[in-house]
């Protein structure tokens, strides 16, 4: 009687193991090395070109992903301290990319050139809610001294890997 109970299990075991093969192949690497750290569309070593039209002007930034760190539940390309310093010091060109796994959204923020009013703080934020489109498209916000000045559209294109 025990043989009858074990036989169906033994016959089904190769099918069960075969079903695990695709998962096992995704988890293993042929050369023994892991790929770059990645969260959502962002991966270490990437360079993104982000730009759009806002307030009748074309704006563009290059955003590199040297690392991905967890900053309050969001994966960002720089630490909270570096981000604070970059934006607080008003370093034109300083940029941060982030991915929010709870909202499944990405955001690219950069410090813009204030022009003649060098004491002004200009920040652009490209918020992307739909990560399945190529290129990534979203809403571009233009802030001056923390106040929203205008809203437009933006696009993020993966332009390379280092």
Short mmCIF file of C-alpha atoms in Angstrom, two decimals:
data_model
loop_
_atom_site.label_atom_id
_atom_site.label_comp_id
_atom_site.label_asym_id
_atom_site.label_seq_id
_atom_site.Cartn_x
_atom_site.Cartn_y
_atom_site.Cartn_z
CA UNK A 1 0.00 0.00 0.00
CA UNK A 2 2.90 2.38 0.70
CA UNK A 3 4.25 1.71 -2.79
CA UNK A 4 1.02 3.03 -4.33
CA UNK A 5 1.27 6.32 -2.39
CA UNK A 6 4.95 6.87 -3.22
CA UNK A 7 4.69 6.03 -6.93
CA UNK A 8 2.62 9.12 -7.98
CA UNK A 9 4.97 11.34 -5.96
CA UNK A 10 8.03 9.79 -7.59
CA UNK A 11 6.52 10.22 -11.06
CA UNK A 12 5.66 13.87 -10.39
CA UNK A 13 9.05 14.80 -8.91
CA UNK A 14 10.84 15.34 -12.28
CA UNK A 15 8.02 17.64 -13.40
CA UNK A 16 8.25 19.61 -10.18
CA UNK A 17 12.02 19.96 -10.45
CA UNK A 18 11.74 20.90 -14.12
CA UNK A 19 9.37 23.72 -13.23
CA UNK A 20 12.04 25.15 -10.91
CA UNK A 21 14.71 25.19 -13.63
CA UNK A 22 13.79 28.62 -15.08
CA UNK A 23 13.92 30.18 -11.62
CA UNK A 24 17.23 28.50 -10.86
CA UNK A 25 18.71 29.70 -14.14
CA UNK A 26 17.64 33.28 -13.38
CA UNK A 27 19.29 33.11 -9.98
CA UNK A 28 22.55 31.63 -11.19
CA UNK A 29 25.17 33.23 -13.37
CA UNK A 30 27.24 31.39 -15.95
CA UNK A 31 30.43 33.22 -15.06
CA UNK A 32 29.88 33.22 -11.30
CA UNK A 33 29.63 37.03 -11.12
CA UNK A 34 26.59 39.03 -10.11
CA UNK A 35 25.24 41.81 -12.28
CA UNK A 36 25.13 45.44 -11.16
CA UNK A 37 22.90 46.36 -8.24
CA UNK A 38 19.50 47.34 -9.64
CA UNK A 39 16.19 48.66 -8.31
CA UNK A 40 13.40 49.39 -10.78
CA UNK A 41 14.84 51.02 -13.90
CA UNK A 42 17.98 52.20 -12.04
CA UNK A 43 21.20 50.19 -11.98
CA UNK A 44 24.67 51.03 -10.72
CA UNK A 45 26.87 52.24 -13.57
CA UNK A 46 24.07 53.74 -15.68
CA UNK A 47 23.97 57.23 -17.12
CA UNK A 48 20.61 58.82 -17.86
CA UNK A 49 19.85 61.88 -19.96
CA UNK A 50 16.82 63.65 -18.53
CA UNK A 51 15.18 66.70 -19.99
CA UNK A 52 12.03 68.42 -21.02
CA UNK A 53 10.22 71.65 -21.64
CA UNK A 54 9.07 73.81 -18.77
CA UNK A 55 8.32 77.53 -18.59
CA UNK A 56 9.01 77.80 -22.36
CA UNK A 57 12.58 76.53 -21.91
CA UNK A 58 14.35 73.30 -22.76
CA UNK A 59 16.23 71.89 -19.79
CA UNK A 60 18.48 68.84 -19.71
CA UNK A 61 20.66 67.02 -17.18
CA UNK A 62 22.93 64.01 -17.12
CA UNK A 63 22.30 61.76 -14.13
CA UNK A 64 24.83 59.06 -13.26
CA UNK A 65 24.16 56.15 -10.92
CA UNK A 66 27.44 55.54 -9.04
CA UNK A 67 25.65 53.64 -6.27
CA UNK A 68 22.15 52.80 -5.01
CA UNK A 69 21.51 53.30 -1.32
CA UNK A 70 18.37 52.97 0.76
CA UNK A 71 17.28 56.42 1.91
CA UNK A 72 14.10 56.18 3.98
CA UNK A 73 12.63 53.28 1.95
CA UNK A 74 13.59 54.76 -1.42
CA UNK A 75 16.63 53.62 -3.41
CA UNK A 76 18.70 56.65 -4.40
CA UNK A 77 21.90 57.28 -6.34
CA UNK A 78 23.42 59.20 -3.43
CA UNK A 79 23.17 59.21 0.35
CA UNK A 80 20.84 61.55 2.19
CA UNK A 81 23.81 63.62 3.40
CA UNK A 82 25.29 64.00 -0.11
CA UNK A 83 21.87 64.89 -1.49
CA UNK A 84 21.28 67.46 1.24
CA UNK A 85 24.71 69.02 0.68
CA UNK A 86 24.35 69.10 -3.12
CA UNK A 87 20.98 70.84 -3.05
CA UNK A 88 21.69 73.02 0.00
CA UNK A 89 25.00 74.25 -1.46
CA UNK A 90 23.13 75.00 -4.71
CA UNK A 91 25.69 73.09 -6.81
CA UNK A 92 24.45 73.53 -10.37
CA UNK A 93 24.46 70.18 -12.15
CA UNK A 94 24.23 68.08 -8.99
CA UNK A 95 21.70 65.33 -9.73
CA UNK A 96 20.00 62.46 -7.92
CA UNK A 97 17.95 59.56 -9.25
CA UNK A 98 15.63 57.56 -7.01
CA UNK A 99 13.22 54.65 -7.20
CA UNK A 100 10.28 54.15 -4.83
CA UNK A 101 9.38 50.43 -4.74
CA UNK A 102 6.08 51.07 -2.90
CA UNK A 103 4.81 53.47 -5.57
CA UNK A 104 6.79 51.84 -8.41
CA UNK A 105 7.90 55.25 -9.57
CA UNK A 106 11.19 56.94 -10.38
CA UNK A 107 12.36 60.49 -9.90
CA UNK A 108 15.27 62.47 -11.28
CA UNK A 109 16.16 65.75 -9.50
CA UNK A 110 18.89 68.18 -10.34
CA UNK A 111 20.12 71.64 -9.39
CA UNK A 112 19.72 74.07 -12.25
CA UNK A 113 21.71 77.15 -13.13
CA UNK A 114 20.16 80.22 -11.48
CA UNK A 115 21.67 82.55 -14.09
CA UNK A 116 22.21 86.15 -13.04
CA UNK A 117 20.33 85.60 -9.77
CA UNK A 118 23.03 83.29 -8.39
CA UNK A 119 21.53 83.46 -4.90
CA UNK A 120 18.34 81.75 -6.15
CA UNK A 121 17.97 77.98 -5.76
CA UNK A 122 16.69 76.34 -8.95
CA UNK A 123 15.65 72.67 -8.84
CA UNK A 124 14.09 70.52 -11.54
CA UNK A 125 12.22 67.32 -10.72
CA UNK A 126 11.17 64.75 -13.32
CA UNK A 127 8.60 62.38 -11.74
CA UNK A 128 7.88 59.19 -13.65
CA UNK A 129 4.87 57.07 -12.69
CA UNK A 130 4.82 54.66 -15.66
CA UNK A 131 8.06 52.67 -15.81
CA UNK A 132 7.00 50.37 -18.64
CA UNK A 133 7.29 52.89 -21.48
CA UNK A 134 10.47 53.62 -23.42
CA UNK A 135 11.65 56.32 -23.09
CA UNK A 136 10.40 57.00 -19.58
CA UNK A 137 8.10 60.03 -19.61
CA UNK A 138 6.68 62.06 -16.78
CA UNK A 139 5.99 65.42 -15.21
CA UNK A 140 8.70 68.06 -14.92
CA UNK A 141 8.50 70.54 -12.06
CA UNK A 142 10.55 73.74 -11.98
CA UNK A 143 11.12 75.14 -8.49
CA UNK A 144 12.82 78.40 -7.59
CA UNK A 145 13.69 78.91 -3.90
CA UNK A 146 11.43 75.98 -2.99
CA UNK A 147 8.37 77.41 -4.75
CA UNK A 148 6.78 75.71 -7.76
CA UNK A 149 7.17 78.04 -10.75
CA UNK A 150 5.95 75.87 -13.62
CA UNK A 151 5.10 72.33 -14.67
CA UNK A 152 5.91 70.66 -17.97
CA UNK A 153 6.77 67.26 -19.41
CA UNK A 154 10.02 65.33 -19.18
CA UNK A 155 11.71 62.32 -20.69
CA UNK A 156 14.45 60.07 -19.28
CA UNK A 157 16.64 58.07 -21.64
CA UNK A 158 19.23 55.52 -20.65
CA UNK A 159 22.32 56.83 -22.42
CA UNK A 160 24.99 54.41 -21.27
CA UNK A 161 26.73 52.25 -18.72
CA UNK A 162 30.11 52.88 -17.22
#
